[in-house]
PDB file of C-alpha atoms in Angstrom:
ATOM      1  CA  UNK Y  12     -24.432  14.153  -5.177  1.00  0.00           C
ATOM      2  CA  UNK Y  13     -25.751  17.184  -7.198  1.00  0.00           C
ATOM      3  CA  UNK Y  14     -24.967  20.899  -6.748  1.00  0.00           C
ATOM      4  CA  UNK Y  15     -26.822  23.198  -9.120  1.00  0.00           C
ATOM      5  CA  UNK Y  16     -27.344  19.905 -11.508  1.00  0.00           C
ATOM      6  CA  UNK Y  17     -24.136  19.156 -11.870  1.00  0.00           C
ATOM      7  CA  UNK Y  18     -22.560  15.968 -10.560  1.00  0.00           C
ATOM      8  CA  UNK Y  19     -20.185  16.265  -7.531  1.00  0.00           C
ATOM      9  CA  UNK Y  20     -17.348  14.017  -7.057  1.00  0.00           C
ATOM     10  CA  UNK Y  21     -17.636  13.058  -3.534  1.00  0.00           C
ATOM     11  CA  UNK Y  22     -14.606  13.538  -1.617  1.00  0.00           C
ATOM     12  CA  UNK Y  23     -12.537  10.742   0.208  1.00  0.00           C
ATOM     13  CA  UNK Y  24     -12.127  10.228   3.543  1.00  0.00           C
ATOM     14  CA  UNK Y  25      -9.114  11.844   5.358  1.00  0.00           C
ATOM     15  CA  UNK Y  26      -6.035   9.730   4.983  1.00  0.00           C
ATOM     16  CA  UNK Y  27      -5.760   8.669   8.561  1.00  0.00           C
ATOM     17  CA  UNK Y  28      -9.310   6.799   7.690  1.00  0.00           C
ATOM     18  CA  UNK Y  29      -8.399   4.723   5.304  1.00  0.00           C
ATOM     19  CA  UNK Y  30      -7.443   0.987   5.245  1.00  0.00           C
ATOM     20  CA  UNK Y  31      -3.632   0.212   5.388  1.00  0.00           C
ATOM     21  CA  UNK Y  32      -4.354  -3.216   4.121  1.00  0.00           C
ATOM     22  CA  UNK Y  33      -7.159  -3.578   1.351  1.00  0.00           C
ATOM     23  CA  UNK Y  34      -8.679  -7.086   0.921  1.00  0.00           C
ATOM     24  CA  UNK Y  35     -10.961  -8.251  -1.990  1.00  0.00           C
ATOM     25  CA  UNK Y  36     -13.651 -11.039  -2.923  1.00  0.00           C
ATOM     26  CA  UNK Y  37     -13.679 -10.636  -6.989  1.00  0.00           C
ATOM     27  CA  UNK Y  38     -16.527 -12.402  -6.969  1.00  0.00           C
ATOM     28  CA  UNK Y  39     -19.484 -12.400 -10.155  1.00  0.00           C
ATOM     29  CA  UNK Y  40     -18.211 -12.653 -13.204  1.00  0.00           C
ATOM     30  CA  UNK Y  41     -19.159 -15.612 -14.497  1.00  0.00           C
ATOM     31  CA  UNK Y  42     -22.996 -14.619 -13.185  1.00  0.00           C
ATOM     32  CA  UNK Y  43     -22.080 -11.299 -14.908  1.00  0.00           C
ATOM     33  CA  UNK Y  44     -21.839 -12.966 -18.620  1.00  0.00           C
ATOM     34  CA  UNK Y  45     -24.598 -15.631 -18.222  1.00  0.00           C
ATOM     35  CA  UNK Y  46     -26.915 -12.641 -17.365  1.00  0.00           C
ATOM     36  CA  UNK Y  47     -25.702 -11.391 -20.388  1.00  0.00           C
ATOM     37  CA  UNK Y  48     -25.661 -14.741 -22.538  1.00  0.00           C
ATOM     38  CA  UNK Y  49     -22.145 -14.417 -22.896  1.00  0.00           C
ATOM     39  CA  UNK Y  50     -19.613 -17.229 -22.285  1.00  0.00           C
ATOM     40  CA  UNK Y  51     -18.093 -17.395 -18.606  1.00  0.00           C
ATOM     41  CA  UNK Y  52     -14.497 -16.442 -19.858  1.00  0.00           C
ATOM     42  CA  UNK Y  53     -16.124 -12.909 -21.215  1.00  0.00           C
ATOM     43  CA  UNK Y  54     -16.989 -11.978 -17.647  1.00  0.00           C
ATOM     44  CA  UNK Y  55     -13.609 -13.455 -16.204  1.00  0.00           C
ATOM     45  CA  UNK Y  56     -11.804 -10.825 -18.816  1.00  0.00           C
ATOM     46  CA  UNK Y  57     -14.292  -8.065 -17.799  1.00  0.00           C
ATOM     47  CA  UNK Y  58     -13.096  -8.883 -13.907  1.00  0.00           C
ATOM     48  CA  UNK Y  59      -9.744  -8.083 -15.027  1.00  0.00           C
ATOM     49  CA  UNK Y  60     -10.139  -4.723 -16.474  1.00  0.00           C
ATOM     50  CA  UNK Y  61     -11.813  -4.104 -13.254  1.00  0.00           C
ATOM     51  CA  UNK Y  62      -9.345  -4.919 -11.459  1.00  0.00           C
ATOM     52  CA  UNK Y  63      -6.946  -2.430 -13.147  1.00  0.00           C
ATOM     53  CA  UNK Y  64      -8.711   0.319 -12.638  1.00  0.00           C
ATOM     54  CA  UNK Y  65      -8.951  -0.575  -8.778  1.00  0.00           C
ATOM     55  CA  UNK Y  66      -5.476  -0.902  -8.626  1.00  0.00           C
ATOM     56  CA  UNK Y  67      -5.188   2.836 -10.097  1.00  0.00           C
ATOM     57  CA  UNK Y  68      -7.492   3.724  -7.380  1.00  0.00           C
ATOM     58  CA  UNK Y  69      -5.486   2.439  -4.326  1.00  0.00           C
ATOM     59  CA  UNK Y  70      -2.575   3.866  -6.125  1.00  0.00           C
ATOM     60  CA  UNK Y  71      -4.156   7.314  -6.270  1.00  0.00           C
ATOM     61  CA  UNK Y  72      -5.883   7.506  -3.178  1.00  0.00           C
ATOM     62  CA  UNK Y  73      -2.635   6.064  -0.968  1.00  0.00           C
ATOM     63  CA  UNK Y  74      -3.687   2.311   0.418  1.00  0.00           C
ATOM     64  CA  UNK Y  75      -0.641   0.625   0.553  1.00  0.00           C
ATOM     65  CA  UNK Y  76      -1.532  -3.165   0.149  1.00  0.00           C
ATOM     66  CA  UNK Y  77      -4.339  -4.652  -1.957  1.00  0.00           C
ATOM     67  CA  UNK Y  78      -4.932  -8.471  -1.551  1.00  0.00           C
ATOM     68  CA  UNK Y  79      -7.281  -9.968  -4.334  1.00  0.00           C
ATOM     69  CA  UNK Y  80      -8.592 -13.071  -4.454  1.00  0.00           C
ATOM     70  CA  UNK Y  81      -7.744 -14.561  -7.745  1.00  0.00           C
ATOM     71  CA  UNK Y  82      -7.713 -18.239  -7.623  1.00  0.00           C
ATOM     72  CA  UNK Y  83      -8.745 -20.268  -4.752  1.00  0.00           C
ATOM     73  CA  UNK Y  84      -7.810 -24.285  -3.941  1.00  0.00           C
ATOM     74  CA  UNK Y  85     -11.117 -24.712  -4.558  1.00  0.00           C
ATOM     75  CA  UNK Y  86     -11.496 -23.221  -8.119  1.00  0.00           C
ATOM     76  CA  UNK Y  87      -9.965 -26.288  -9.313  1.00  0.00           C
ATOM     77  CA  UNK Y  88     -13.170 -27.859  -9.181  1.00  0.00           C
ATOM     78  CA  UNK Y  89     -14.173 -25.774 -12.202  1.00  0.00           C
ATOM     79  CA  UNK Y  90     -14.639 -27.321 -15.794  1.00  0.00           C
ATOM     80  CA  UNK Y  91     -11.129 -27.657 -17.397  1.00  0.00           C
ATOM     81  CA  UNK Y  92     -11.778 -25.752 -19.929  1.00  0.00           C
ATOM     82  CA  UNK Y  93     -12.650 -22.855 -17.484  1.00  0.00           C
ATOM     83  CA  UNK Y  94      -9.455 -23.682 -15.025  1.00  0.00           C
ATOM     84  CA  UNK Y  95      -6.952 -23.281 -18.237  1.00  0.00           C
ATOM     85  CA  UNK Y  96      -8.768 -20.322 -19.755  1.00  0.00           C
ATOM     86  CA  UNK Y  97      -8.163 -18.549 -15.861  1.00  0.00           C
ATOM     87  CA  UNK Y  98      -4.825 -19.604 -15.883  1.00  0.00           C
ATOM     88  CA  UNK Y  99      -4.600 -18.227 -19.567  1.00  0.00           C
ATOM     89  CA  UNK Y 100      -5.833 -14.914 -18.238  1.00  0.00           C
ATOM     90  CA  UNK Y 101      -3.324 -14.971 -15.578  1.00  0.00           C
ATOM     91  CA  UNK Y 102      -0.547 -15.162 -17.261  1.00  0.00           C
ATOM     92  CA  UNK Y 103      -1.717 -12.549 -20.116  1.00  0.00           C
ATOM     93  CA  UNK Y 104      -2.362 -10.346 -17.284  1.00  0.00           C
ATOM     94  CA  UNK Y 105       1.167 -10.434 -15.938  1.00  0.00           C
ATOM     95  CA  UNK Y 106       2.819 -10.267 -19.407  1.00  0.00           C
ATOM     96  CA  UNK Y 107       0.511  -7.100 -20.584  1.00  0.00           C
ATOM     97  CA  UNK Y 108       0.469  -5.344 -16.581  1.00  0.00           C
ATOM     98  CA  UNK Y 109       3.613  -6.147 -14.772  1.00  0.00           C
ATOM     99  CA  UNK Y 110       5.859  -3.354 -16.973  1.00  0.00           C
ATOM    100  CA  UNK Y 111       2.929  -0.781 -16.327  1.00  0.00           C
ATOM    101  CA  UNK Y 112       2.593  -1.726 -12.855  1.00  0.00           C
ATOM    102  CA  UNK Y 113       6.425  -1.380 -12.628  1.00  0.00           C
ATOM    103  CA  UNK Y 114       6.498   2.188 -13.875  1.00  0.00           C
ATOM    104  CA  UNK Y 115       3.692   3.057 -11.486  1.00  0.00           C
ATOM    105  CA  UNK Y 116       5.670   1.590  -8.349  1.00  0.00           C
ATOM    106  CA  UNK Y 117       3.497  -1.267  -7.807  1.00  0.00           C
ATOM    107  CA  UNK Y 118       5.072  -4.440  -6.331  1.00  0.00           C
ATOM    108  CA  UNK Y 119       3.363  -7.931  -7.182  1.00  0.00           C
ATOM    109  CA  UNK Y 120       3.523 -10.096  -4.808  1.00  0.00           C
ATOM    110  CA  UNK Y 121       1.715 -13.670  -4.574  1.00  0.00           C
ATOM    111  CA  UNK Y 122       0.606 -16.059  -1.778  1.00  0.00           C
ATOM    112  CA  UNK Y 123      -0.901 -19.533  -2.323  1.00  0.00           C
ATOM    113  CA  UNK Y 124       0.525 -22.570  -3.197  1.00  0.00           C
ATOM    114  CA  UNK Y 125       2.284 -21.173  -5.816  1.00  0.00           C
ATOM    115  CA  UNK Y 126       4.118 -24.514  -6.418  1.00  0.00           C
ATOM    116  CA  UNK Y 127       0.792 -26.178  -8.175  1.00  0.00           C
ATOM    117  CA  UNK Y 128       0.101 -23.724 -10.567  1.00  0.00           C
ATOM    118  CA  UNK Y 129       1.160 -24.336 -14.320  1.00  0.00           C
ATOM    119  CA  UNK Y 130       4.394 -23.790 -14.887  1.00  0.00           C
ATOM    120  CA  UNK Y 131       4.058 -20.300 -17.390  1.00  0.00           C
ATOM    121  CA  UNK Y 132       1.754 -19.169 -14.585  1.00  0.00           C
ATOM    122  CA  UNK Y 133       4.805 -19.679 -12.229  1.00  0.00           C
ATOM    123  CA  UNK Y 134       7.497 -18.428 -14.868  1.00  0.00           C
ATOM    124  CA  UNK Y 135       5.779 -15.205 -15.675  1.00  0.00           C
ATOM    125  CA  UNK Y 136       4.851 -14.890 -11.538  1.00  0.00           C
ATOM    126  CA  UNK Y 137       8.439 -15.014 -10.977  1.00  0.00           C
ATOM    127  CA  UNK Y 138       9.304 -12.750 -13.328  1.00  0.00           C
ATOM    128  CA  UNK Y 139       6.658 -10.203 -12.447  1.00  0.00           C
ATOM    129  CA  UNK Y 140       7.959 -10.528  -8.686  1.00  0.00           C
ATOM    130  CA  UNK Y 141      11.352  -9.739  -9.641  1.00  0.00           C
ATOM    131  CA  UNK Y 142      10.894  -7.193 -11.707  1.00  0.00           C
ATOM    132  CA  UNK Y 143       9.264  -4.917  -9.354  1.00  0.00           C
ATOM    133  CA  UNK Y 144      10.904  -6.481  -6.394  1.00  0.00           C
ATOM    134  CA  UNK Y 145      11.814  -2.795  -5.005  1.00  0.00           C
ATOM    135  CA  UNK Y 146       8.691  -0.804  -5.714  1.00  0.00           C
ATOM    136  CA  UNK Y 147       7.088   0.815  -2.709  1.00  0.00           C
ATOM    137  CA  UNK Y 148       3.601   2.835  -3.924  1.00  0.00           C
ATOM    138  CA  UNK Y 149       1.199   0.093  -3.512  1.00  0.00           C
ATOM    139  CA  UNK Y 150       2.112  -4.028  -2.721  1.00  0.00           C
ATOM    140  CA  UNK Y 151      -0.570  -5.704  -5.266  1.00  0.00           C
ATOM    141  CA  UNK Y 152      -0.689  -9.242  -3.223  1.00  0.00           C
ATOM    142  CA  UNK Y 153      -2.582 -12.032  -5.575  1.00  0.00           C
ATOM    143  CA  UNK Y 154      -4.232 -14.811  -3.671  1.00  0.00           C
ATOM    144  CA  UNK Y 155      -3.425 -17.864  -6.796  1.00  0.00           C
ATOM    145  CA  UNK Y 156      -4.221 -21.618  -5.468  1.00  0.00           C
ATOM    146  CA  UNK Y 157      -5.026 -19.991  -2.197  1.00  0.00           C
ATOM    147  CA  UNK Y 158      -7.269 -21.353   0.548  1.00  0.00           C
ATOM    148  CA  UNK Y 159      -7.230 -20.261   4.231  1.00  0.00           C
ATOM    149  CA  UNK Y 160      -7.397 -23.643   5.914  1.00  0.00           C
ATOM    150  CA  UNK Y 161      -4.688 -24.613   3.099  1.00  0.00           C
ATOM    151  CA  UNK Y 162      -2.512 -22.003   4.664  1.00  0.00           C
ATOM    152  CA  UNK Y 163      -2.830 -23.180   8.388  1.00  0.00           C
ATOM    153  CA  UNK Y 164      -2.328 -26.450   7.480  1.00  0.00           C
ATOM    154  CA  UNK Y 165       1.387 -25.524   5.947  1.00  0.00           C
ATOM    155  CA  UNK Y 166       1.866 -23.541   8.813  1.00  0.00           C
ATOM    156  CA  UNK Y 167       1.661 -26.111  11.207  1.00  0.00           C
ATOM    157  CA  UNK Y 168       3.469 -28.607   8.853  1.00  0.00           C
ATOM    158  CA  UNK Y 169       6.132 -25.945   8.999  1.00  0.00           C
ATOM    159  CA  UNK Y 170       5.956 -25.411  12.661  1.00  0.00           C
ATOM    160  CA  UNK Y 171       6.483 -29.501  13.451  1.00  0.00           C
ATOM    161  CA  UNK Y 172       9.063 -29.232  11.211  1.00  0.00           C
ATOM    162  CA  UNK Y 173      10.970 -27.177  13.170  1.00  0.00           C
ATOM    163  CA  UNK Y 174      10.457 -28.243  16.179  1.00  0.00           C
ATOM    164  CA  UNK Y 175      11.578 -31.342  15.255  1.00  0.00           C
ATOM    165  CA  UNK Y 176      14.404 -30.101  14.104  1.00  0.00           C
ATOM    166  CA  UNK Y 177      15.307 -28.097  17.328  1.00  0.00           C
ATOM    167  CA  UNK Y 178      14.647 -25.001  15.408  1.00  0.00           C
ATOM    168  CA  UNK Y 179      11.426 -23.885  17.954  1.00  0.00           C
ATOM    169  CA  UNK Y 180      10.221 -24.968  21.590  1.00  0.00           C
ATOM    170  CA  UNK Y 181       6.790 -25.994  21.868  1.00  0.00           C
ATOM    171  CA  UNK Y 182       6.469 -24.072  24.622  1.00  0.00           C
ATOM    172  CA  UNK Y 183       7.203 -20.774  22.254  1.00  0.00           C
ATOM    173  CA  UNK Y 184       4.417 -21.198  20.226  1.00  0.00           C
ATOM    174  CA  UNK Y 185       1.986 -18.197  19.995  1.00  0.00           C
ATOM    175  CA  UNK Y 186      -0.064 -16.439  17.730  1.00  0.00           C
ATOM    176  CA  UNK Y 187       2.947 -14.084  16.555  1.00  0.00           C
ATOM    177  CA  UNK Y 188       5.003 -17.351  15.875  1.00  0.00           C
ATOM    178  CA  UNK Y 189       2.521 -18.710  14.098  1.00  0.00           C
ATOM    179  CA  UNK Y 190       1.972 -15.557  12.235  1.00  0.00           C
ATOM    180  CA  UNK Y 191       5.374 -15.875  11.241  1.00  0.00           C
ATOM    181  CA  UNK Y 192       4.695 -19.410   9.082  1.00  0.00           C
ATOM    182  CA  UNK Y 193       1.505 -17.991   7.490  1.00  0.00           C
ATOM    183  CA  UNK Y 194       2.042 -16.725   3.561  1.00  0.00           C
ATOM    184  CA  UNK Y 195       1.010 -13.241   4.696  1.00  0.00           C
ATOM    185  CA  UNK Y 196       3.924 -13.598   7.200  1.00  0.00           C
ATOM    186  CA  UNK Y 197       5.245  -9.614   7.539  1.00  0.00           C
ATOM    187  CA  UNK Y 198       2.064  -8.257   6.308  1.00  0.00           C
ATOM    188  CA  UNK Y 199      -0.761  -6.517   8.783  1.00  0.00           C
ATOM    189  CA  UNK Y 200      -4.010  -7.846   8.582  1.00  0.00           C
ATOM    190  CA  UNK Y 201      -6.398  -6.834   6.418  1.00  0.00           C
ATOM    191  CA  UNK Y 202      -8.370  -3.725   7.837  1.00  0.00           C
ATOM    192  CA  UNK Y 203     -11.398  -3.851   5.199  1.00  0.00           C
ATOM    193  CA  UNK Y 204     -12.325  -6.738   3.599  1.00  0.00           C
ATOM    194  CA  UNK Y 205     -14.798  -6.014   0.448  1.00  0.00           C
ATOM    195  CA  UNK Y 206     -16.974  -8.846  -1.354  1.00  0.00           C
ATOM    196  CA  UNK Y 207     -19.144  -8.631  -4.613  1.00  0.00           C
ATOM    197  CA  UNK Y 208     -21.473 -10.260  -5.750  1.00  0.00           C
ATOM    198  CA  UNK Y 209     -23.484 -10.136  -2.402  1.00  0.00           C
ATOM    199  CA  UNK Y 210     -22.272 -13.449  -1.213  1.00  0.00           C
ATOM    200  CA  UNK Y 211     -22.189 -13.563   2.913  1.00  0.00           C
ATOM    201  CA  UNK Y 212     -19.280 -15.937   3.346  1.00  0.00           C
ATOM    202  CA  UNK Y 213     -15.444 -16.204   3.972  1.00  0.00           C
ATOM    203  CA  UNK Y 214     -15.067 -18.787   1.143  1.00  0.00           C
ATOM    204  CA  UNK Y 215     -11.836 -19.902   2.608  1.00  0.00           C
ATOM    205  CA  UNK Y 216      -9.977 -16.325   2.387  1.00  0.00           C
ATOM    206  CA  UNK Y 217      -7.808 -15.091   5.129  1.00  0.00           C
ATOM    207  CA  UNK Y 218      -9.569 -16.964   7.727  1.00  0.00           C
ATOM    208  CA  UNK Y 219      -6.826 -15.922  10.470  1.00  0.00           C
ATOM    209  CA  UNK Y 220      -5.958 -12.946   9.143  1.00  0.00           C
ATOM    210  CA  UNK Y 221      -9.687 -11.670   9.295  1.00  0.00           C
ATOM    211  CA  UNK Y 222     -10.480 -12.036  12.969  1.00  0.00           C
ATOM    212  CA  UNK Y 223     -11.053  -8.480  13.537  1.00  0.00           C
ATOM    213  CA  UNK Y 224     -11.337  -7.042  10.013  1.00  0.00           C
ATOM    214  CA  UNK Y 225     -14.574  -5.020   9.307  1.00  0.00           C
ATOM    215  CA  UNK Y 226     -16.581  -6.522   6.277  1.00  0.00           C
ATOM    216  CA  UNK Y 227     -18.172  -4.706   3.325  1.00  0.00           C
ATOM    217  CA  UNK Y 228     -20.539  -6.975   1.063  1.00  0.00           C
ATOM    218  CA  UNK Y 229     -21.949  -5.505  -2.055  1.00  0.00           C
ATOM    219  CA  UNK Y 230     -24.857  -6.788  -4.365  1.00  0.00           C
ATOM    220  CA  UNK Y 231     -22.526  -4.977  -6.958  1.00  0.00           C
ATOM    221  CA  UNK Y 232     -20.959  -8.162  -9.511  1.00  0.00           C
ATOM    222  CA  UNK Y 233     -17.324  -7.515  -9.898  1.00  0.00           C
ATOM    223  CA  UNK Y 234     -17.013  -6.498 -13.509  1.00  0.00           C
ATOM    224  CA  UNK Y 235     -19.673  -3.786 -12.644  1.00  0.00           C
ATOM    225  CA  UNK Y 236     -17.763  -2.656  -9.458  1.00  0.00           C
ATOM    226  CA  UNK Y 237     -16.432   1.211 -10.469  1.00  0.00           C
ATOM    227  CA  UNK Y 238     -14.429   3.318  -8.046  1.00  0.00           C
ATOM    228  CA  UNK Y 239     -17.614   4.638  -6.654  1.00  0.00           C
ATOM    229  CA  UNK Y 240     -17.973   1.774  -5.316  1.00  0.00           C
ATOM    230  CA  UNK Y 241     -15.027   1.520  -3.935  1.00  0.00           C
ATOM    231  CA  UNK Y 242     -15.483   5.043  -2.197  1.00  0.00           C
ATOM    232  CA  UNK Y 243     -18.534   3.990  -0.714  1.00  0.00           C
ATOM    233  CA  UNK Y 244     -17.160   1.096   1.198  1.00  0.00           C
ATOM    234  CA  UNK Y 245     -14.001   3.960   2.335  1.00  0.00           C
ATOM    235  CA  UNK Y 246     -16.703   5.987   3.657  1.00  0.00           C
ATOM    236  CA  UNK Y 247     -18.432   3.272   5.293  1.00  0.00           C
ATOM    237  CA  UNK Y 248     -15.311   1.752   6.968  1.00  0.00           C
ATOM    238  CA  UNK Y 249     -14.136   5.438   7.768  1.00  0.00           C
ATOM    239  CA  UNK Y 250     -17.144   5.576   9.756  1.00  0.00           C
ATOM    240  CA  UNK Y 251     -16.585   2.652  11.829  1.00  0.00           C
ATOM    241  CA  UNK Y 252     -15.209   2.600  15.397  1.00  0.00           C
ATOM    242  CA  UNK Y 253     -12.680  -0.694  15.625  1.00  0.00           C
ATOM    243  CA  UNK Y 254     -12.752  -1.679  19.209  1.00  0.00           C
ATOM    244  CA  UNK Y 255     -10.763  -4.694  18.478  1.00  0.00           C
ATOM    245  CA  UNK Y 256     -12.898  -6.847  21.469  1.00  0.00           C
ATOM    246  CA  UNK Y 257     -11.956  -3.936  23.504  1.00  0.00           C
ATOM    247  CA  UNK Y 258     -14.257  -0.833  24.919  1.00  0.00           C
ATOM    248  CA  UNK Y 259     -13.416   2.232  23.979  1.00  0.00           C
TER     249      UNK Y 259
END
């Protein structure tokens, strides 16, 4: 948008029309690197830089929760070298960014089967979570070794254990109760889910929580995703009428 030849920065939608909880499938790092004739690890590093900028934008714009798909339960199937690199990048990110995120008021959280991550990654994640535990400006929720189906299996197993222990009655189990056993217990469902790189699927991400989440897909690869792209998604979201199965 331009005025008299001078670019005009698009305005942010009204605060009440912004999502409270934003989720992102950060896809396309490998393809970004391959297109440039570079090793895939370069794409993953570029993706970390994009995450840094999007976290800043969410802080500035008052989004309360940002959940990002950082490593899925299926990603272990990738070549060992790439998996090792991703784990190293996770540790590096937490070591470099935790203190700055803490100063900015960001709380670091994580969901997934975290106990299966390498010990060093678990230690750094625990340190970052403890350091930022009292922050309230933004919850940066990292989905690590996360799978929506695995989450539902883990929740069902926990429910069964509590029933067998007499802590829960079968007849009391409903959506609210099951929701309290999910990794995301206590968090609101995502209002908006962004997927980069143009793929039209959930890829096992937040399957239960996304029942009424608004979707926004862009062909932009994650390392190329910028504030302007996020702003476009927020404007599109602000124009939507959310009915949750009802009629308005």
